[in-house]
Amino acid sequence: MSVRTQSIAAQIHLKLTQAIDLQTKNNLAAAESLYEEILKLDPRNPDAWHLLGVLSLRSGDLDKARTRMSKAVKLKPNDASYLSNIGIVLKDRGEFAASLESLDRALRLKPDYPKARSTRGLTLAQLERHEEAIAEFDRAIELRPSYAAAHSNRGISLQHLGRPE
């Protein structure tokens, strides 16, 4: 690796660390600007594409989120978190079959991923497949007992099945 390549890699690492910190502090515009700077240095940086997609999801721009996260997945197809997050976007867009496909890929890579299990449960619930959804929520809760969203969504699916108790 040349000195120039090392320098660019160091810049990217620093900018990525700073952007994540800004995103954590809810300074989304500044984080987005840094992710875009990273992509000017390395247009094939999957983390920058993915995290830009997460920002787009947070702002409700599902089209932009899908585009950005799709680029990240193409660059790094075996990252369970990328696949899980694009599964969320696809679910929110009403693309349930594609969402399940992405979540299934994530779970093949990381079967003990509670977020992917819970999102898969939500997608199944959207399809009125509540028994299957409950099984996914149960698995998510088994993996992370304090997972409040999984407990809540499990209860909603139980209500849909007429089992409020």
JSON list of C-alpha atoms in Angstrom, two decimals:
[
{"chain": "A", "resi": 1, "resn": "MET", "atom": "CA", "xyz": [0.00, 0.00, 0.00]},
{"chain": "A", "resi": 2, "resn": "SER", "atom": "CA", "xyz": [1.47, 3.36, -1.03]},
{"chain": "A", "resi": 3, "resn": "VAL", "atom": "CA", "xyz": [1.84, 6.25, 1.37]},
{"chain": "A", "resi": 4, "resn": "ARG", "atom": "CA", "xyz": [-0.89, 8.16, -0.51]},
{"chain": "A", "resi": 5, "resn": "THR", "atom": "CA", "xyz": [-3.27, 5.19, -0.26]},
{"chain": "A", "resi": 6, "resn": "GLN", "atom": "CA", "xyz": [-2.52, 4.89, 3.46]},
{"chain": "A", "resi": 7, "resn": "SER", "atom": "CA", "xyz": [-3.21, 8.60, 3.88]},
{"chain": "A", "resi": 8, "resn": "ILE", "atom": "CA", "xyz": [-6.58, 8.36, 2.09]},
{"chain": "A", "resi": 9, "resn": "ALA", "atom": "CA", "xyz": [-7.49, 5.29, 4.15]},
{"chain": "A", "resi": 10, "resn": "ALA", "atom": "CA", "xyz": [-6.62, 7.20, 7.35]},
{"chain": "A", "resi": 11, "resn": "GLN", "atom": "CA", "xyz": [-8.74, 10.18, 6.21]},
{"chain": "A", "resi": 12, "resn": "ILE", "atom": "CA", "xyz": [-11.66, 7.90, 5.46]},
{"chain": "A", "resi": 13, "resn": "HIS", "atom": "CA", "xyz": [-11.37, 6.17, 8.83]},
{"chain": "A", "resi": 14, "resn": "LEU", "atom": "CA", "xyz": [-11.26, 9.51, 10.67]},
{"chain": "A", "resi": 15, "resn": "LYS", "atom": "CA", "xyz": [-14.20, 10.95, 8.71]},
{"chain": "A", "resi": 16, "resn": "LEU", "atom": "CA", "xyz": [-16.23, 7.79, 9.24]},
{"chain": "A", "resi": 17, "resn": "THR", "atom": "CA", "xyz": [-15.59, 7.87, 12.99]},
{"chain": "A", "resi": 18, "resn": "GLN", "atom": "CA", "xyz": [-16.55, 11.54, 13.12]},
{"chain": "A", "resi": 19, "resn": "ALA", "atom": "CA", "xyz": [-19.69, 11.01, 11.03]},
{"chain": "A", "resi": 20, "resn": "ILE", "atom": "CA", "xyz": [-20.88, 8.14, 13.22]},
{"chain": "A", "resi": 21, "resn": "ASP", "atom": "CA", "xyz": [-20.31, 10.28, 16.30]},
{"chain": "A", "resi": 22, "resn": "LEU", "atom": "CA", "xyz": [-22.30, 13.14, 14.73]},
{"chain": "A", "resi": 23, "resn": "GLN", "atom": "CA", "xyz": [-25.08, 10.74, 13.75]},
{"chain": "A", "resi": 24, "resn": "THR", "atom": "CA", "xyz": [-25.20, 9.40, 17.30]},
{"chain": "A", "resi": 25, "resn": "LYS", "atom": "CA", "xyz": [-25.54, 12.98, 18.55]},
{"chain": "A", "resi": 26, "resn": "ASN", "atom": "CA", "xyz": [-28.39, 13.55, 16.06]},
{"chain": "A", "resi": 27, "resn": "ASN", "atom": "CA", "xyz": [-26.39, 16.05, 13.99]},
{"chain": "A", "resi": 28, "resn": "LEU", "atom": "CA", "xyz": [-27.62, 14.39, 10.82]},
{"chain": "A", "resi": 29, "resn": "ALA", "atom": "CA", "xyz": [-26.78, 17.11, 8.30]},
{"chain": "A", "resi": 30, "resn": "ALA", "atom": "CA", "xyz": [-23.13, 17.23, 9.39]},
{"chain": "A", "resi": 31, "resn": "ALA", "atom": "CA", "xyz": [-22.93, 13.42, 9.39]},
{"chain": "A", "resi": 32, "resn": "GLU", "atom": "CA", "xyz": [-24.39, 13.29, 5.88]},
{"chain": "A", "resi": 33, "resn": "SER", "atom": "CA", "xyz": [-21.85, 15.82, 4.69]},
{"chain": "A", "resi": 34, "resn": "LEU", "atom": "CA", "xyz": [-18.99, 13.71, 6.04]},
{"chain": "A", "resi": 35, "resn": "TYR", "atom": "CA", "xyz": [-20.36, 10.52, 4.46]},
{"chain": "A", "resi": 36, "resn": "GLU", "atom": "CA", "xyz": [-20.51, 12.36, 1.13]},
{"chain": "A", "resi": 37, "resn": "GLU", "atom": "CA", "xyz": [-16.89, 13.51, 1.60]},
{"chain": "A", "resi": 38, "resn": "ILE", "atom": "CA", "xyz": [-15.93, 9.87, 2.17]},
{"chain": "A", "resi": 39, "resn": "LEU", "atom": "CA", "xyz": [-17.64, 8.89, -1.07]},
{"chain": "A", "resi": 40, "resn": "LYS", "atom": "CA", "xyz": [-15.66, 11.56, -2.94]},
{"chain": "A", "resi": 41, "resn": "LEU", "atom": "CA", "xyz": [-12.50, 9.89, -1.66]},
{"chain": "A", "resi": 42, "resn": "ASP", "atom": "CA", "xyz": [-13.81, 6.35, -2.16]},
{"chain": "A", "resi": 43, "resn": "PRO", "atom": "CA", "xyz": [-17.04, 5.99, -4.17]},
{"chain": "A", "resi": 44, "resn": "ARG", "atom": "CA", "xyz": [-17.09, 2.28, -3.33]},
{"chain": "A", "resi": 45, "resn": "ASN", "atom": "CA", "xyz": [-17.11, 2.67, 0.45]},
{"chain": "A", "resi": 46, "resn": "PRO", "atom": "CA", "xyz": [-19.94, 0.39, 1.61]},
{"chain": "A", "resi": 47, "resn": "ASP", "atom": "CA", "xyz": [-20.11, 1.83, 5.13]},
{"chain": "A", "resi": 48, "resn": "ALA", "atom": "CA", "xyz": [-20.66, 5.37, 3.85]},
{"chain": "A", "resi": 49, "resn": "TRP", "atom": "CA", "xyz": [-23.38, 4.18, 1.44]},
{"chain": "A", "resi": 50, "resn": "HIS", "atom": "CA", "xyz": [-25.07, 2.14, 4.18]},
{"chain": "A", "resi": 51, "resn": "LEU", "atom": "CA", "xyz": [-24.99, 4.88, 6.77]},
{"chain": "A", "resi": 52, "resn": "LEU", "atom": "CA", "xyz": [-26.28, 7.43, 4.26]},
{"chain": "A", "resi": 53, "resn": "GLY", "atom": "CA", "xyz": [-29.11, 4.98, 3.70]},
{"chain": "A", "resi": 54, "resn": "VAL", "atom": "CA", "xyz": [-29.77, 4.84, 7.43]},
{"chain": "A", "resi": 55, "resn": "LEU", "atom": "CA", "xyz": [-29.95, 8.64, 7.49]},
{"chain": "A", "resi": 56, "resn": "SER", "atom": "CA", "xyz": [-32.40, 8.58, 4.59]},
{"chain": "A", "resi": 57, "resn": "LEU", "atom": "CA", "xyz": [-34.52, 5.99, 6.40]},
{"chain": "A", "resi": 58, "resn": "ARG", "atom": "CA", "xyz": [-34.57, 8.16, 9.51]},
{"chain": "A", "resi": 59, "resn": "SER", "atom": "CA", "xyz": [-35.71, 11.16, 7.48]},
{"chain": "A", "resi": 60, "resn": "GLY", "atom": "CA", "xyz": [-38.43, 9.09, 5.79]},
{"chain": "A", "resi": 61, "resn": "ASP", "atom": "CA", "xyz": [-36.95, 9.17, 2.27]},
{"chain": "A", "resi": 62, "resn": "LEU", "atom": "CA", "xyz": [-37.48, 5.50, 1.50]},
{"chain": "A", "resi": 63, "resn": "ASP", "atom": "CA", "xyz": [-36.50, 5.80, -2.17]},
{"chain": "A", "resi": 64, "resn": "LYS", "atom": "CA", "xyz": [-33.14, 7.34, -1.31]},
{"chain": "A", "resi": 65, "resn": "ALA", "atom": "CA", "xyz": [-32.66, 4.87, 1.54]},
{"chain": "A", "resi": 66, "resn": "ARG", "atom": "CA", "xyz": [-33.28, 1.94, -0.80]},
{"chain": "A", "resi": 67, "resn": "THR", "atom": "CA", "xyz": [-30.88, 3.28, -3.44]},
{"chain": "A", "resi": 68, "resn": "ARG", "atom": "CA", "xyz": [-28.10, 3.97, -0.96]},
{"chain": "A", "resi": 69, "resn": "MET", "atom": "CA", "xyz": [-28.46, 0.73, 0.96]},
{"chain": "A", "resi": 70, "resn": "SER", "atom": "CA", "xyz": [-28.66, -1.27, -2.27]},
{"chain": "A", "resi": 71, "resn": "LYS", "atom": "CA", "xyz": [-25.27, 0.16, -3.26]},
{"chain": "A", "resi": 72, "resn": "ALA", "atom": "CA", "xyz": [-23.85, -0.87, 0.10]},
{"chain": "A", "resi": 73, "resn": "VAL", "atom": "CA", "xyz": [-25.24, -4.41, -0.23]},
{"chain": "A", "resi": 74, "resn": "LYS", "atom": "CA", "xyz": [-23.79, -4.75, -3.74]},
{"chain": "A", "resi": 75, "resn": "LEU", "atom": "CA", "xyz": [-20.39, -3.72, -2.40]},
{"chain": "A", "resi": 76, "resn": "LYS", "atom": "CA", "xyz": [-20.59, -5.90, 0.72]},
{"chain": "A", "resi": 77, "resn": "PRO", "atom": "CA", "xyz": [-23.22, -8.60, 0.11]},
{"chain": "A", "resi": 78, "resn": "ASN", "atom": "CA", "xyz": [-22.45, -10.69, 3.18]},
{"chain": "A", "resi": 79, "resn": "ASP", "atom": "CA", "xyz": [-23.03, -8.08, 5.87]},
{"chain": "A", "resi": 80, "resn": "ALA", "atom": "CA", "xyz": [-26.02, -9.09, 7.98]},
{"chain": "A", "resi": 81, "resn": "SER", "atom": "CA", "xyz": [-26.62, -5.58, 9.30]},
{"chain": "A", "resi": 82, "resn": "TYR", "atom": "CA", "xyz": [-26.78, -4.16, 5.76]},
{"chain": "A", "resi": 83, "resn": "LEU", "atom": "CA", "xyz": [-29.23, -6.87, 4.71]},
{"chain": "A", "resi": 84, "resn": "SER", "atom": "CA", "xyz": [-31.32, -6.39, 7.84]},
{"chain": "A", "resi": 85, "resn": "ASN", "atom": "CA", "xyz": [-31.53, -2.63, 7.40]},
{"chain": "A", "resi": 86, "resn": "ILE", "atom": "CA", "xyz": [-32.49, -2.81, 3.74]},
{"chain": "A", "resi": 87, "resn": "GLY", "atom": "CA", "xyz": [-35.09, -5.35, 4.86]},
{"chain": "A", "resi": 88, "resn": "ILE", "atom": "CA", "xyz": [-36.59, -2.60, 7.04]},
{"chain": "A", "resi": 89, "resn": "VAL", "atom": "CA", "xyz": [-36.65, -0.19, 4.10]},
{"chain": "A", "resi": 90, "resn": "LEU", "atom": "CA", "xyz": [-38.26, -2.76, 1.83]},
{"chain": "A", "resi": 91, "resn": "LYS", "atom": "CA", "xyz": [-40.88, -3.57, 4.48]},
{"chain": "A", "resi": 92, "resn": "ASP", "atom": "CA", "xyz": [-41.66, 0.11, 4.93]},
{"chain": "A", "resi": 93, "resn": "ARG", "atom": "CA", "xyz": [-42.03, 0.46, 1.14]},
{"chain": "A", "resi": 94, "resn": "GLY", "atom": "CA", "xyz": [-44.51, -2.43, 1.12]},
{"chain": "A", "resi": 95, "resn": "GLU", "atom": "CA", "xyz": [-42.10, -4.70, -0.76]},
{"chain": "A", "resi": 96, "resn": "PHE", "atom": "CA", "xyz": [-42.74, -7.60, 1.58]},
{"chain": "A", "resi": 97, "resn": "ALA", "atom": "CA", "xyz": [-41.37, -10.46, -0.54]},
{"chain": "A", "resi": 98, "resn": "ALA", "atom": "CA", "xyz": [-38.12, -8.57, -1.13]},
{"chain": "A", "resi": 99, "resn": "SER", "atom": "CA", "xyz": [-37.96, -7.66, 2.56]},
{"chain": "A", "resi": 100, "resn": "LEU", "atom": "CA", "xyz": [-38.30, -11.31, 3.61]},
{"chain": "A", "resi": 101, "resn": "GLU", "atom": "CA", "xyz": [-35.66, -12.33, 1.07]},
{"chain": "A", "resi": 102, "resn": "SER", "atom": "CA", "xyz": [-33.19, -9.79, 2.44]},
{"chain": "A", "resi": 103, "resn": "LEU", "atom": "CA", "xyz": [-33.95, -10.69, 6.05]},
{"chain": "A", "resi": 104, "resn": "ASP", "atom": "CA", "xyz": [-33.61, -14.40, 5.29]},
{"chain": "A", "resi": 105, "resn": "ARG", "atom": "CA", "xyz": [-30.18, -13.72, 3.77]},
{"chain": "A", "resi": 106, "resn": "ALA", "atom": "CA", "xyz": [-29.21, -11.77, 6.89]},
{"chain": "A", "resi": 107, "resn": "LEU", "atom": "CA", "xyz": [-30.38, -14.59, 9.15]},
{"chain": "A", "resi": 108, "resn": "ARG", "atom": "CA", "xyz": [-28.48, -17.22, 7.14]},
{"chain": "A", "resi": 109, "resn": "LEU", "atom": "CA", "xyz": [-25.36, -15.18, 7.85]},
{"chain": "A", "resi": 110, "resn": "LYS", "atom": "CA", "xyz": [-26.25, -14.44, 11.48]},
{"chain": "A", "resi": 111, "resn": "PRO", "atom": "CA", "xyz": [-29.08, -16.64, 12.85]},
{"chain": "A", "resi": 112, "resn": "ASP", "atom": "CA", "xyz": [-28.86, -15.03, 16.29]},
{"chain": "A", "resi": 113, "resn": "TYR", "atom": "CA", "xyz": [-29.62, -11.49, 15.06]},
{"chain": "A", "resi": 114, "resn": "PRO", "atom": "CA", "xyz": [-32.59, -10.21, 17.11]},
{"chain": "A", "resi": 115, "resn": "LYS", "atom": "CA", "xyz": [-33.20, -7.09, 15.00]},
{"chain": "A", "resi": 116, "resn": "ALA", "atom": "CA", "xyz": [-33.49, -9.13, 11.79]},
{"chain": "A", "resi": 117, "resn": "ARG", "atom": "CA", "xyz": [-35.79, -11.63, 13.58]},
{"chain": "A", "resi": 118, "resn": "SER", "atom": "CA", "xyz": [-38.04, -8.84, 14.84]},
{"chain": "A", "resi": 119, "resn": "THR", "atom": "CA", "xyz": [-38.14, -7.09, 11.45]},
{"chain": "A", "resi": 120, "resn": "ARG", "atom": "CA", "xyz": [-38.97, -10.41, 9.82]},
{"chain": "A", "resi": 121, "resn": "GLY", "atom": "CA", "xyz": [-41.81, -10.75, 12.35]},
{"chain": "A", "resi": 122, "resn": "LEU", "atom": "CA", "xyz": [-43.11, -7.28, 11.45]},
{"chain": "A", "resi": 123, "resn": "THR", "atom": "CA", "xyz": [-43.00, -8.14, 7.75]},
{"chain": "A", "resi": 124, "resn": "LEU", "atom": "CA", "xyz": [-44.90, -11.38, 8.36]},
{"chain": "A", "resi": 125, "resn": "ALA", "atom": "CA", "xyz": [-47.46, -9.48, 10.45]},
{"chain": "A", "resi": 126, "resn": "GLN", "atom": "CA", "xyz": [-47.97, -7.05, 7.57]},
{"chain": "A", "resi": 127, "resn": "LEU", "atom": "CA", "xyz": [-48.77, -10.10, 5.45]},
{"chain": "A", "resi": 128, "resn": "GLU", "atom": "CA", "xyz": [-51.30, -11.25, 8.10]},
{"chain": "A", "resi": 129, "resn": "ARG", "atom": "CA", "xyz": [-49.10, -14.28, 8.87]},
{"chain": "A", "resi": 130, "resn": "HIS", "atom": "CA", "xyz": [-49.35, -13.69, 12.61]},
{"chain": "A", "resi": 131, "resn": "GLU", "atom": "CA", "xyz": [-48.48, -17.19, 13.85]},
{"chain": "A", "resi": 132, "resn": "GLU", "atom": "CA", "xyz": [-45.19, -17.02, 11.95]},
{"chain": "A", "resi": 133, "resn": "ALA", "atom": "CA", "xyz": [-44.67, -13.45, 13.13]},
{"chain": "A", "resi": 134, "resn": "ILE", "atom": "CA", "xyz": [-45.11, -14.50, 16.76]},
{"chain": "A", "resi": 135, "resn": "ALA", "atom": "CA", "xyz": [-42.50, -17.24, 16.30]},
{"chain": "A", "resi": 136, "resn": "GLU", "atom": "CA", "xyz": [-40.04, -14.61, 15.01]},
{"chain": "A", "resi": 137, "resn": "PHE", "atom": "CA", "xyz": [-40.82, -12.23, 17.88]},
{"chain": "A", "resi": 138, "resn": "ASP", "atom": "CA", "xyz": [-40.37, -15.12, 20.34]},
{"chain": "A", "resi": 139, "resn": "ARG", "atom": "CA", "xyz": [-36.95, -15.90, 18.84]},
{"chain": "A", "resi": 140, "resn": "ALA", "atom": "CA", "xyz": [-35.95, -12.22, 19.01]},
{"chain": "A", "resi": 141, "resn": "ILE", "atom": "CA", "xyz": [-37.04, -12.08, 22.65]},
{"chain": "A", "resi": 142, "resn": "GLU", "atom": "CA", "xyz": [-35.18, -15.31, 23.40]},
{"chain": "A", "resi": 143, "resn": "LEU", "atom": "CA", "xyz": [-32.04, -13.71, 21.96]},
{"chain": "A", "resi": 144, "resn": "ARG", "atom": "CA", "xyz": [-32.60, -10.36, 23.71]},
{"chain": "A", "resi": 145, "resn": "PRO", "atom": "CA", "xyz": [-35.13, -10.63, 26.57]},
{"chain": "A", "resi": 146, "resn": "SER", "atom": "CA", "xyz": [-35.29, -6.84, 27.04]},
{"chain": "A", "resi": 147, "resn": "TYR", "atom": "CA", "xyz": [-36.27, -6.23, 23.39]},
{"chain": "A", "resi": 148, "resn": "ALA", "atom": "CA", "xyz": [-39.33, -4.05, 24.07]},
{"chain": "A", "resi": 149, "resn": "ALA", "atom": "CA", "xyz": [-40.39, -3.66, 20.42]},
{"chain": "A", "resi": 150, "resn": "ALA", "atom": "CA", "xyz": [-40.44, -7.43, 19.93]},
{"chain": "A", "resi": 151, "resn": "HIS", "atom": "CA", "xyz": [-42.62, -7.86, 23.04]},
{"chain": "A", "resi": 152, "resn": "SER", "atom": "CA", "xyz": [-44.98, -5.13, 21.89]},
{"chain": "A", "resi": 153, "resn": "ASN", "atom": "CA", "xyz": [-45.24, -6.43, 18.34]},
{"chain": "A", "resi": 154, "resn": "ARG", "atom": "CA", "xyz": [-45.78, -9.96, 19.64]},
{"chain": "A", "resi": 155, "resn": "GLY", "atom": "CA", "xyz": [-48.73, -8.64, 21.64]},
{"chain": "A", "resi": 156, "resn": "ILE", "atom": "CA", "xyz": [-50.18, -6.92, 18.58]},
{"chain": "A", "resi": 157, "resn": "SER", "atom": "CA", "xyz": [-49.99, -10.14, 16.57]},
{"chain": "A", "resi": 158, "resn": "LEU", "atom": "CA", "xyz": [-51.64, -12.05, 19.42]},
{"chain": "A", "resi": 159, "resn": "GLN", "atom": "CA", "xyz": [-54.48, -9.50, 19.42]},
{"chain": "A", "resi": 160, "resn": "HIS", "atom": "CA", "xyz": [-54.91, -9.98, 15.67]},
{"chain": "A", "resi": 161, "resn": "LEU", "atom": "CA", "xyz": [-55.34, -13.70, 16.34]},
{"chain": "A", "resi": 162, "resn": "GLY", "atom": "CA", "xyz": [-57.97, -12.97, 18.98]},
{"chain": "A", "resi": 163, "resn": "ARG", "atom": "CA", "xyz": [-55.71, -13.99, 21.86]},
{"chain": "A", "resi": 164, "resn": "PRO", "atom": "CA", "xyz": [-55.42, -10.78, 23.95]},
{"chain": "A", "resi": 165, "resn": "GLU", "atom": "CA", "xyz": [-54.63, -12.71, 27.13]}
]
